Coordinates of C-alpha atoms in Angstrom, one line a residue:
X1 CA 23.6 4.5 -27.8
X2 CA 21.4 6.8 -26.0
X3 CA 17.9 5.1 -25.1
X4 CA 13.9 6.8 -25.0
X5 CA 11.2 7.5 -22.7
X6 CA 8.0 6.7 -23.1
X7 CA 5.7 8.4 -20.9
X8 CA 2.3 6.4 -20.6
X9 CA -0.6 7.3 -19.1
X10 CA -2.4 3.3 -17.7
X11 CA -5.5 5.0 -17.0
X12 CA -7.5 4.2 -14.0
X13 CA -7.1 0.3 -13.5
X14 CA -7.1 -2.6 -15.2
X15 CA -5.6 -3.3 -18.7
X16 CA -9.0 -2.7 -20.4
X17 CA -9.1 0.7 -20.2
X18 CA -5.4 1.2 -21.4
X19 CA -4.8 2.2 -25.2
X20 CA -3.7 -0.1 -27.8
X21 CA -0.1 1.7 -28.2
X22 CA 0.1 2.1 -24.6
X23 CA 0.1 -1.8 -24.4
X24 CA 2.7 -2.0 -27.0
X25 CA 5.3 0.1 -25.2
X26 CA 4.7 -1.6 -22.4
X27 CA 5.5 -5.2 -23.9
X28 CA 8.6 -4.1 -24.9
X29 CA 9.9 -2.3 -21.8
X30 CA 13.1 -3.1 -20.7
X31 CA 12.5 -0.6 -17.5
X32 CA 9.5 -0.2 -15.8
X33 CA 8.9 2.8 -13.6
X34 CA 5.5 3.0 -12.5
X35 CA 3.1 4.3 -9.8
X36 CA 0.7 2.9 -6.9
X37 CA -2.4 3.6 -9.2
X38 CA -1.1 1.2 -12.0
X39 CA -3.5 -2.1 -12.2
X40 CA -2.1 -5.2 -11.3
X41 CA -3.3 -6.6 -14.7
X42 CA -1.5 -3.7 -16.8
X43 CA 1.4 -4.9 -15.0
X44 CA 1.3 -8.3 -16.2
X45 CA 1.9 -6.8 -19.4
X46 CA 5.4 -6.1 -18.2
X47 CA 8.2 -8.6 -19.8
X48 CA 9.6 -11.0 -17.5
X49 CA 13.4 -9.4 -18.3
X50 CA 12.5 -5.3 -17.6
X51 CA 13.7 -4.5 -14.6
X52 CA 10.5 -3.2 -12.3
X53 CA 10.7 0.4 -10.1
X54 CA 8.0 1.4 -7.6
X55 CA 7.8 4.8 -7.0
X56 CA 4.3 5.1 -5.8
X57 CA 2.5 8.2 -4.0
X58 CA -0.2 7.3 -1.1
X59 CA -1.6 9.4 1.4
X60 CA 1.5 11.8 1.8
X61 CA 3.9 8.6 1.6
X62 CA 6.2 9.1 -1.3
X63 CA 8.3 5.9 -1.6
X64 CA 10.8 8.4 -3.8
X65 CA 10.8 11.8 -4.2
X66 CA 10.0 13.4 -7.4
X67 CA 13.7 15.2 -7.9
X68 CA 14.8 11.2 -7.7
X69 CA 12.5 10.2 -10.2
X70 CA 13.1 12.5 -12.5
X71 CA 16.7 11.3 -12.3
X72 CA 16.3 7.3 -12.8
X73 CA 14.5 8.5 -16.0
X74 CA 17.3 10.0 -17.2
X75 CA 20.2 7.4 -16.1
X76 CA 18.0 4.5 -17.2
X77 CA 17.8 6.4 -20.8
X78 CA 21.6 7.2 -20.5
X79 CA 22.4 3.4 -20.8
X80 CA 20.4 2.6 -24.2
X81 CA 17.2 1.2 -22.5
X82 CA 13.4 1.5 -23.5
X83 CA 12.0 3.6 -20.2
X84 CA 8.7 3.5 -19.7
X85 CA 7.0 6.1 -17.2
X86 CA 4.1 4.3 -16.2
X87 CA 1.4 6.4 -14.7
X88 CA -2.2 6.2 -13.5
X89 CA -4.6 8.0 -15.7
X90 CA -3.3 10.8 -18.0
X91 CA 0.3 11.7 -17.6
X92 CA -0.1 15.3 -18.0
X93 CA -3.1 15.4 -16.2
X94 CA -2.0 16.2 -12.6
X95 CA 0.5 13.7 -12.8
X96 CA 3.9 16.0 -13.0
X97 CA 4.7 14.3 -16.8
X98 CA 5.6 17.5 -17.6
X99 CA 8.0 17.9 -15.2
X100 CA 9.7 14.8 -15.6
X101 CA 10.2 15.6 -19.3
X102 CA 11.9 18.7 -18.7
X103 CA 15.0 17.1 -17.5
X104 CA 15.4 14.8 -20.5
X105 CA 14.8 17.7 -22.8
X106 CA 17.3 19.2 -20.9
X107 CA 20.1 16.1 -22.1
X108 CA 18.4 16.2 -25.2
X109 CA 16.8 12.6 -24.2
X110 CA 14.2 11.2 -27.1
X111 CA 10.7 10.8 -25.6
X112 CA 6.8 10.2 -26.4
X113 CA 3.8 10.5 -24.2
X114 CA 1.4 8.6 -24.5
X115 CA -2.2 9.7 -23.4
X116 CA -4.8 7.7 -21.0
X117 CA -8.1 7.2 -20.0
X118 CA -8.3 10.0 -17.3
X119 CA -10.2 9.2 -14.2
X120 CA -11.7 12.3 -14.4
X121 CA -14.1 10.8 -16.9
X122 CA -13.6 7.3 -16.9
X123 CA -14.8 6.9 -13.4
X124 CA -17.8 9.3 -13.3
X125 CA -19.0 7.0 -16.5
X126 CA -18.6 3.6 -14.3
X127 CA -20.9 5.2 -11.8
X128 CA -23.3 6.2 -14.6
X129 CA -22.8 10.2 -14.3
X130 CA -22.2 12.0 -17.5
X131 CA -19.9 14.6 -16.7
X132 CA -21.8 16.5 -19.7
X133 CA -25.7 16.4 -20.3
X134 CA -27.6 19.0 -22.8
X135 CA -30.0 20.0 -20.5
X136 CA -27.8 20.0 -16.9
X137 CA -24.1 21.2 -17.9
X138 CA -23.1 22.1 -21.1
X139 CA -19.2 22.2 -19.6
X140 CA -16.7 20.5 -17.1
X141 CA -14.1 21.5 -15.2
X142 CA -11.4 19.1 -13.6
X143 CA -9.2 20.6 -10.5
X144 CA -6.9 19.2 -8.3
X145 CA -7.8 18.9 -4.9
X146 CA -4.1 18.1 -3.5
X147 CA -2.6 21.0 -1.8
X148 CA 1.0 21.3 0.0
X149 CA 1.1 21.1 3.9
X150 CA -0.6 23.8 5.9
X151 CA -1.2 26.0 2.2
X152 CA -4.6 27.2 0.9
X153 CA -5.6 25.6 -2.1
X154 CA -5.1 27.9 -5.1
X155 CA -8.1 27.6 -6.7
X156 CA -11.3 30.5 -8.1
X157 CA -13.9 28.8 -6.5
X158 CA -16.0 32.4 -7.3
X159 CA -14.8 31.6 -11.0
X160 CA -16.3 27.8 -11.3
X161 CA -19.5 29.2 -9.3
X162 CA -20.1 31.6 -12.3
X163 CA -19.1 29.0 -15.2
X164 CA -21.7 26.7 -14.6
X165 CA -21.0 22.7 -15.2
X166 CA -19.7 20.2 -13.7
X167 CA -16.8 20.4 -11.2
X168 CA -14.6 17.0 -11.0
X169 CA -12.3 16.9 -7.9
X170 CA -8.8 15.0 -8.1
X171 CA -7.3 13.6 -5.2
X172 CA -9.4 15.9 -2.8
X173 CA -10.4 13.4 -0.2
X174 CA -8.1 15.4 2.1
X175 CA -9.5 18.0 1.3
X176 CA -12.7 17.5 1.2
X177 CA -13.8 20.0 4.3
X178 CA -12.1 23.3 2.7
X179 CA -13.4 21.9 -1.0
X180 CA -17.4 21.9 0.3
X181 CA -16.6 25.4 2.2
X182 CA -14.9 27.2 -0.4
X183 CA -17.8 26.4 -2.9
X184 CA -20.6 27.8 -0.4
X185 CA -18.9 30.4 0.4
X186 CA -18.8 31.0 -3.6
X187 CA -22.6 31.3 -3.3
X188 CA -23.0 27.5 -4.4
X189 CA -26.2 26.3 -3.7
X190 CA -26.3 24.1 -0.6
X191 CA -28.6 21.8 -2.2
X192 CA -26.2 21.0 -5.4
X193 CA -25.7 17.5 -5.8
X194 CA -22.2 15.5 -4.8
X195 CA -20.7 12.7 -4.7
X196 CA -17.4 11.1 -3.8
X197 CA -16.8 7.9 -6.0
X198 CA -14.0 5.6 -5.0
X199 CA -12.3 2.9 -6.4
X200 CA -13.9 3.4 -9.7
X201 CA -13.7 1.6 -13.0
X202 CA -12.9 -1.3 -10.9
X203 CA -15.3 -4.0 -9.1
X204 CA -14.8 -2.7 -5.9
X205 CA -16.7 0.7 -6.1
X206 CA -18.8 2.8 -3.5
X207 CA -20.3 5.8 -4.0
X208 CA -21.4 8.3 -1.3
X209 CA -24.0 10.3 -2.3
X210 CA -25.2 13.9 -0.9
X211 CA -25.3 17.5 -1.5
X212 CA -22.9 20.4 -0.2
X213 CA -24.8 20.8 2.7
X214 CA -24.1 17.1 4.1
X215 CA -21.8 15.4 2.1
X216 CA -19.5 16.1 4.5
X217 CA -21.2 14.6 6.9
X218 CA -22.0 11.4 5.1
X219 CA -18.3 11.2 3.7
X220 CA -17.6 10.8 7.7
X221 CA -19.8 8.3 9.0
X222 CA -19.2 6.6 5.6
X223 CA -15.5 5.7 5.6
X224 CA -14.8 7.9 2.3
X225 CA -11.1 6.8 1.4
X226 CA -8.9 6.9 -1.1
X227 CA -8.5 6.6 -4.4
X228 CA -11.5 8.9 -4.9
X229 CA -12.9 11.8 -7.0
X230 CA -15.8 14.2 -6.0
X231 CA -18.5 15.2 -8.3
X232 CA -20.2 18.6 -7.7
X233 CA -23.4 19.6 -10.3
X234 CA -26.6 18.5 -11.3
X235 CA -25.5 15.1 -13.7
X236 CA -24.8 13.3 -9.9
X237 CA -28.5 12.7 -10.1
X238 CA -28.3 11.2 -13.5
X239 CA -26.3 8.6 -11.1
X240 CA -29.2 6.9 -9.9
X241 CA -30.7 6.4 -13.4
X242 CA -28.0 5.0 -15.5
X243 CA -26.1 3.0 -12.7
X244 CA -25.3 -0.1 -14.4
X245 CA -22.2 -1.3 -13.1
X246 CA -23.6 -1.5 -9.5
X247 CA -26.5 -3.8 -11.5
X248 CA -23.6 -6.4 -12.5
X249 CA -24.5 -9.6 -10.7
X250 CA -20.7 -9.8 -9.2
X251 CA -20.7 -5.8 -8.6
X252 CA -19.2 -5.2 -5.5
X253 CA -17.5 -8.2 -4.6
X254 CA -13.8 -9.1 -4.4
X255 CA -12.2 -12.2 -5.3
X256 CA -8.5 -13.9 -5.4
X257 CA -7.5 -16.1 -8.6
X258 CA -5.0 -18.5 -7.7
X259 CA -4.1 -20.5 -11.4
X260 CA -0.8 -19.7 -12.4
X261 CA -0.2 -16.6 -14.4
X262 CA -0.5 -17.9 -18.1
X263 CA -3.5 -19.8 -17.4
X264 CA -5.6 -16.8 -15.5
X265 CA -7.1 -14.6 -18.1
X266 CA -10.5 -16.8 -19.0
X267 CA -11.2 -17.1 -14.6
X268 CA -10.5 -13.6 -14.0
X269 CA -12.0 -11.9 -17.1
X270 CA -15.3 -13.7 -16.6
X271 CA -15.9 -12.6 -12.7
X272 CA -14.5 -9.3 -14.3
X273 CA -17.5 -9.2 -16.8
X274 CA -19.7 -10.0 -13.7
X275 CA -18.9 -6.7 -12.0
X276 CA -16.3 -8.1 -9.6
X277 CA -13.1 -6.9 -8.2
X278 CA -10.3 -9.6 -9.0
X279 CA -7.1 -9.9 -7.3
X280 CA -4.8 -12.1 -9.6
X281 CA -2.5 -13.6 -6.9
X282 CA -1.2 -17.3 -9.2
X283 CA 0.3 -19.3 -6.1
X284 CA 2.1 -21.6 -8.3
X285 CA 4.1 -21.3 -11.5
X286 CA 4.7 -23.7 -14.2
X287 CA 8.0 -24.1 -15.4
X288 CA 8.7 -26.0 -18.7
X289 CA 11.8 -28.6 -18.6
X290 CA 14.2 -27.5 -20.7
X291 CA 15.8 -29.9 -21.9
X292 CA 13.6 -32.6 -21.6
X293 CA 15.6 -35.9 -22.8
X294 CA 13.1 -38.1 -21.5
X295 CA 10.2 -37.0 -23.4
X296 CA 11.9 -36.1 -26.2
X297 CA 13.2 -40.5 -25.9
X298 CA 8.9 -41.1 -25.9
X299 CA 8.4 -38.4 -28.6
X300 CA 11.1 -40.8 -31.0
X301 CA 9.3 -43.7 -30.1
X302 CA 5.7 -42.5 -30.1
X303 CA 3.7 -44.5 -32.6
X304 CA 4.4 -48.3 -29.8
X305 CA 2.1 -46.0 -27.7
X306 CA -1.7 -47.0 -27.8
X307 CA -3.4 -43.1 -26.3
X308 CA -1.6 -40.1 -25.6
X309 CA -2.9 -38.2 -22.5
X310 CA -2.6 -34.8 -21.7
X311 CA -4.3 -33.4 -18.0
X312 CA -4.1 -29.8 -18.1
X313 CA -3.3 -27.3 -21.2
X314 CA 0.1 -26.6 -20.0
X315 CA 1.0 -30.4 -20.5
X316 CA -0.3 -29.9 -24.6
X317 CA 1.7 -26.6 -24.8
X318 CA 4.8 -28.3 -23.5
X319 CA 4.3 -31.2 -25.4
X320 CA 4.2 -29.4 -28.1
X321 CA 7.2 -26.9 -27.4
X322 CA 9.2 -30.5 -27.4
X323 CA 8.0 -32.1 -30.7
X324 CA 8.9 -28.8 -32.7
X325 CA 12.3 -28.4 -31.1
X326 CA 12.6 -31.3 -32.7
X327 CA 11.9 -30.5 -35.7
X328 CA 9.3 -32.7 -36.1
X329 CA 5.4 -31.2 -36.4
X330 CA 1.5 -32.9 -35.3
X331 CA 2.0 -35.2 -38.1
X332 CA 4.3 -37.3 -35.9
X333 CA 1.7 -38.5 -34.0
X334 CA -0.1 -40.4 -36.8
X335 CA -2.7 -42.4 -35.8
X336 CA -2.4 -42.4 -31.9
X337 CA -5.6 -41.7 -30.0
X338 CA -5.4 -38.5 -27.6
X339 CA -7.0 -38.7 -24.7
X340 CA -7.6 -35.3 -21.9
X341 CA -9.0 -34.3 -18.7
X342 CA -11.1 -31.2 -19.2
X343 CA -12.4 -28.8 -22.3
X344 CA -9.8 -26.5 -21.7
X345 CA -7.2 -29.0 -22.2
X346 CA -9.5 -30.1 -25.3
X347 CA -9.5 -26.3 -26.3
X348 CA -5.4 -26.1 -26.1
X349 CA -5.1 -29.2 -28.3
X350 CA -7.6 -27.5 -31.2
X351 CA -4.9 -24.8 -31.6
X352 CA -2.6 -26.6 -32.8
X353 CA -5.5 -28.4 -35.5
X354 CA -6.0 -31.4 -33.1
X355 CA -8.9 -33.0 -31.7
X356 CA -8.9 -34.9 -28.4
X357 CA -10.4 -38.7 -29.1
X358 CA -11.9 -39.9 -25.7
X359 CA -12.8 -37.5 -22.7
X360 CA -14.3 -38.4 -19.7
X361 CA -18.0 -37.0 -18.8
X362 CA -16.1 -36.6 -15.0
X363 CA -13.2 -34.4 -15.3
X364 CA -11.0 -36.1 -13.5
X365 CA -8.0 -38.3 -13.3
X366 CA -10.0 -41.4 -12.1
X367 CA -12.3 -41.0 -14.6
X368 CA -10.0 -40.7 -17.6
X369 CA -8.5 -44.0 -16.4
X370 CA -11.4 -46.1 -16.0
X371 CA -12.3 -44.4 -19.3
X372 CA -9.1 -46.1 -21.1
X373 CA -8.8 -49.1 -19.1
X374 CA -12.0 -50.3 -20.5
X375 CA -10.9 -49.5 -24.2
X376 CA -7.0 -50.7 -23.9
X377 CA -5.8 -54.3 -24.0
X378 CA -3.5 -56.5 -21.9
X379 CA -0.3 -55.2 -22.9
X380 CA -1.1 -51.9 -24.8
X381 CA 0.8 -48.7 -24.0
X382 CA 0.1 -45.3 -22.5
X383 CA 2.0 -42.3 -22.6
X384 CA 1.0 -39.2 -20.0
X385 CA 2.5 -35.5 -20.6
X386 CA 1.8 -34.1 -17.5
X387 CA 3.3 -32.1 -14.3
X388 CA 6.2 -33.8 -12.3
X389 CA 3.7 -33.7 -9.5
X390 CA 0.5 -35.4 -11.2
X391 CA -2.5 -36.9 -9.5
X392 CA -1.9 -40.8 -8.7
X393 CA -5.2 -41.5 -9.1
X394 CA -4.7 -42.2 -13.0
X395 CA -2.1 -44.1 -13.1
X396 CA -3.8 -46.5 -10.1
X397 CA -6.9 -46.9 -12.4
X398 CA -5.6 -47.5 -15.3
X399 CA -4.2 -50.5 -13.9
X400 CA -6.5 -51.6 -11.9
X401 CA -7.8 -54.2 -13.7
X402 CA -5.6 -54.8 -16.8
X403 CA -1.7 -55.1 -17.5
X404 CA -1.4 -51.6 -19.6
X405 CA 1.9 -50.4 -19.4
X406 CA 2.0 -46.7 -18.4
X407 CA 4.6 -44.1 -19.4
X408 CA 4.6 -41.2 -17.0
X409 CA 6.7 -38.5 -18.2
X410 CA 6.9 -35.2 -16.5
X411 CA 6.2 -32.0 -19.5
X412 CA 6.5 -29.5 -16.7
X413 CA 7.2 -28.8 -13.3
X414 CA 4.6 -26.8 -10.9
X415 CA 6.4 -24.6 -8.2
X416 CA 5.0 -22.6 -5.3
X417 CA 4.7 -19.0 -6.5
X418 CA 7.6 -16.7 -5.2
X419 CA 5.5 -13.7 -3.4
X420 CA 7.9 -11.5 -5.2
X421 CA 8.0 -12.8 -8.3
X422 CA 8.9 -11.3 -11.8
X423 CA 10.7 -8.6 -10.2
X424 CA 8.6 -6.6 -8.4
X425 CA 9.4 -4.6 -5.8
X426 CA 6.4 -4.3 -4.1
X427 CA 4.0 -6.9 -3.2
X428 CA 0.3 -5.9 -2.1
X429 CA -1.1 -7.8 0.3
X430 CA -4.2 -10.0 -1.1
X431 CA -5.9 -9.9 2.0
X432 CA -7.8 -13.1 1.5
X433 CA -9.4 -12.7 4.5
X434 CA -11.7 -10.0 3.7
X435 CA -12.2 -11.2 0.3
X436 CA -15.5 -12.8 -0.9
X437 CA -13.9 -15.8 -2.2
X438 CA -10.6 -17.2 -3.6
X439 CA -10.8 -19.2 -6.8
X440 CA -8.7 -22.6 -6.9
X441 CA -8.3 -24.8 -10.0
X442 CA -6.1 -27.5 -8.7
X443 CA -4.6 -28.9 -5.5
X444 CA -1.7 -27.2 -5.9
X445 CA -3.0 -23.8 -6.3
X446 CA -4.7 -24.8 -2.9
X447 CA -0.8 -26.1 -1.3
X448 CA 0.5 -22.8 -2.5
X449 CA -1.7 -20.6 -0.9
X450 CA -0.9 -22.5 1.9
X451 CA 2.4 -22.0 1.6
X452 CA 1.9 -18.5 1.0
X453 CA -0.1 -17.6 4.0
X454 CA 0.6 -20.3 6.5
X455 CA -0.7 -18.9 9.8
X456 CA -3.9 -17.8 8.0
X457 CA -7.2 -18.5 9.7
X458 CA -8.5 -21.0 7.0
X459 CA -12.0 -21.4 8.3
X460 CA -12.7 -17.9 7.1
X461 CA -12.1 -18.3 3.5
X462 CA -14.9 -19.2 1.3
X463 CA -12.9 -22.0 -2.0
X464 CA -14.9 -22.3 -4.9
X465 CA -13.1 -25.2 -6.2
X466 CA -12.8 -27.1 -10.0
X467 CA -12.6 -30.6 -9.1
X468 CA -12.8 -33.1 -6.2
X469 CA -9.4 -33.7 -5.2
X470 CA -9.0 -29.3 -5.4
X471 CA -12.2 -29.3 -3.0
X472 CA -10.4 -32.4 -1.0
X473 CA -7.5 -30.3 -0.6
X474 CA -9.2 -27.0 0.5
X475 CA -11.6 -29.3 3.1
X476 CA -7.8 -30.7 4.6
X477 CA -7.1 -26.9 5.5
X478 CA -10.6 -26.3 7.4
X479 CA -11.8 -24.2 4.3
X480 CA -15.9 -23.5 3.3
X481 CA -15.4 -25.3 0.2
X482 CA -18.0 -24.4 -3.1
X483 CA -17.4 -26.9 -5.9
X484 CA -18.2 -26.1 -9.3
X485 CA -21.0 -28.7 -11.1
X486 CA -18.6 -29.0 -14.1
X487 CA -14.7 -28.9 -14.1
X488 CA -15.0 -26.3 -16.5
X489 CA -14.3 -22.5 -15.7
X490 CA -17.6 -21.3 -17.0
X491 CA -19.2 -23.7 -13.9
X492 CA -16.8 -22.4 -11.9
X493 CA -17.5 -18.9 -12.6
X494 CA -21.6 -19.8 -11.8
X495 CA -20.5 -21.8 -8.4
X496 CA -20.1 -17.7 -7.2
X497 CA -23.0 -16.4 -8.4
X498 CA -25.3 -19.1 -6.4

């Protein structure tokens, strides 16, 4: 059975600029083929099963040539699989989409393009240019700045002189010098505004802003680099006036998230909403035990058991994952008192119509036992659904000064993060050295980074850190440690902005 392409334009960066279909196709991939402008966030959206394929452009580095590509779309259809093209921006905006098609039409391959936010616009409006304004341009005009080696660029600069409007260069940072000559030599006023606007739409942006006359110049001493586009008319001005991602208290800034995949969206989203840049990097994965005889043995025997504690969300969800395998649903826990560390954990146990009994003010694994040590009696029973590698600390005071018997099952297991993992084959470097900050949640977010960049200079990095034994942990590795007020992400996410 022959398979189908989807051809999807990801738009300029992050997944909250793609379109709602072009988040369904992509969640039910089974083949991936996507370039070096895709966000790292868009593809998270990628199943774990689809098979991932870099073919990214950069600079004049083509990791495969476009002949190639144009190929693996058409064998990977060939065997019955959903393809999809994953591109940045528009596909058929400077992106060769059309192209690409012409080969499947040729085998009579099934496809659908899918549109995206083009960068053309998207990016101009993060900067706060309207590409259109009643009074400045009434039109706009996108062109490609990319040209083959050592060839002119084939473009009527005397033609968008005459026009009038806005001119919007793509991928024209190369060339930049024969752009701002061509359009004097048009009879361009040297005074029209400019502006070359990198990493846009994202919370790393810079603008440089000039006229013909010296952008040049400034683009130079600036650094200009790629990704960028170049704005030429009078709306560049409007710049200065509606800016309001640069007012974002986080704009600017770049930061690493370390929490393992499933449990990053609340951290990053928030410094996201701040105006940062966010690197999602989880350094350790949780991996549910499957089967799981021995908590399925305390499950059976779950009303001898005094409190039920859960530590972290992922201990409720596999908790959870074990009691309905069973065939068995939250009314099997009857009367049992449920105990947590943390609102989040509190928040996980609501979705399944549950509400947690006793949590300490402290969230912490000392404090949840001192909590229950002074409500349990000599001989009552505790279970704990947690991570194969939990915190001692709770377990020590909950015995402290009573004889509570303790049950301390492992729900899941935490692993280092595999640098390459789900598939990929590429892995950009973080380059948590130059970042602003790298978020950690527990101490074993903090040992995989370690174990992720061992011969890093540790001194350098500023931890904002949820916790004391996360902030104990980051100290033991000579790192500026911040920790948050409240174990909560929302303190976390205000730790940064003091």
């Amino acid at each position: 059975m022959t398979g189908k392409v989807w051809l999807v334009g990801a738009g300029p960066g992050g997944e909250e600029l793609l379109t709602i279909k072009a988040k369904r196709v992509i969640e039910q991939a089974e083949v991936v083929v996507y370039d070096a402008l895709v966000g790292r966030s868009v593809m998270d959206l990628v199943p774990e099963s689809a098979e991932r394929i870099y073919v990214g452009k950069r600079a004049g580095h083509h990791s495969m040539a476009q002949e190639k590509i144009n190929e693996l779309l058409l064998s990977s259809a060939e065997q019955g699989k959903r393809v999809v093209r994953l591109k940045g921006g528009d596909p058929f905006l400077f992106g060769r989409g059309g192209e690409e098609l012409e080969l499947l039409e040729e085998h009579q391959i099934p496809f659908e393009v899918v549109p995206g936010v083009t960068s053309a616009l998207a990016v101009p409006a993060y900067f706060g240019i309207p590409v259109t304004h009643r009074d400045l341009a009434s039109s706009v005009h996108i062109v490609t700045g990319h040209q083959k080696k050592d060839e002119p660029l084939d473009i009527s600069f005397e033609a968008l002189k005459e026009v009038g409007g806005t001119i919007v260069f793509l991928m024209g940072i190369s060339s930049l010098h024969n752009i701002i000559l061509s359009l004097l030599k048009a009879g361009m006023e040297p005074r029209t505004p400019a502006a070359i606007l990198q990493q846009g739409a994202g919370g790393g942006q810079k603008k440089i802003s000039g006229t013909l006359e010296d952008i040049k110049r400034k683009a130079r001493e600036e650094g200009a680099s790629t990704p960028a586009i170049i704005v030429v008319g009078e709306v560049v001005r409007l710049g200065e006036k509606f800016s309001w991602h640069e007012k974002l208290p986080l704009s600017g800034k770049r930061f690493i998230v370390t929490r393992p995949r499933e449990r990053q969206r609340e951290l990053a989203q928030g410094l996201r909403e701040l105006g940062a840049e966010v690197t999602e990097l989880p350094t350790v994965e949780v991996r549910g035990i499957h089967p799981n005889p021995k908590l399925r043995e305390e499950i059976f025997r779950l009303s001898d058991y005094r409190f039920l504690v859960f530590t972290s969300p992922s201990g409720v969800e596999e908790f959870m994952r074990e009691l309905f395998d069973m065939e068995k649903d939250v009314r099997h826990i009857g009367g049992i008192s449920i105990a947590v560390i943390g609102s989040g954990t509190a928040k996980a146990l609501r979705r399944y119509g549950l509400t947690a009994d006793r949590m300490p003010e402290t969230y912490s694994g000392r404090a949840l036992g001192a909590l229950l040590s002074k409500e349990c009696r000599e001989g009552d029973r505790v279970l704990i659904a947690r991570s194969d590698i939990g915190n001692p600390e709770l377990v020590t005071e909950l015995r402290r000064e009573k004889d509570i018997e303790v049950m301390d099952v492992a729900a899941y297991c935490l692993h280092n993060a595999d640098q390459m993992s789900r598939g990929e084959n590429r892995c950009p470097d973080a380059e948590p050295e130059s970042a602003d900050g790298v978020f950690f949640t527990s101490a074993s977010t903090v040992r995989g980074f370690f174990s992720r960049y061992p011969v890093l200079d540790f001194s350098r990095i500023r931890a904002f850190c949820i916790g004391e034994m996360t902030a104990r942990e980051a100290e033991k590795y000579g790192m500026q440690v911040k920790t948050a007020e409240m174990a909560t992400v929302e303190s976390l996410i205000r730790s940064a902005l003091e």
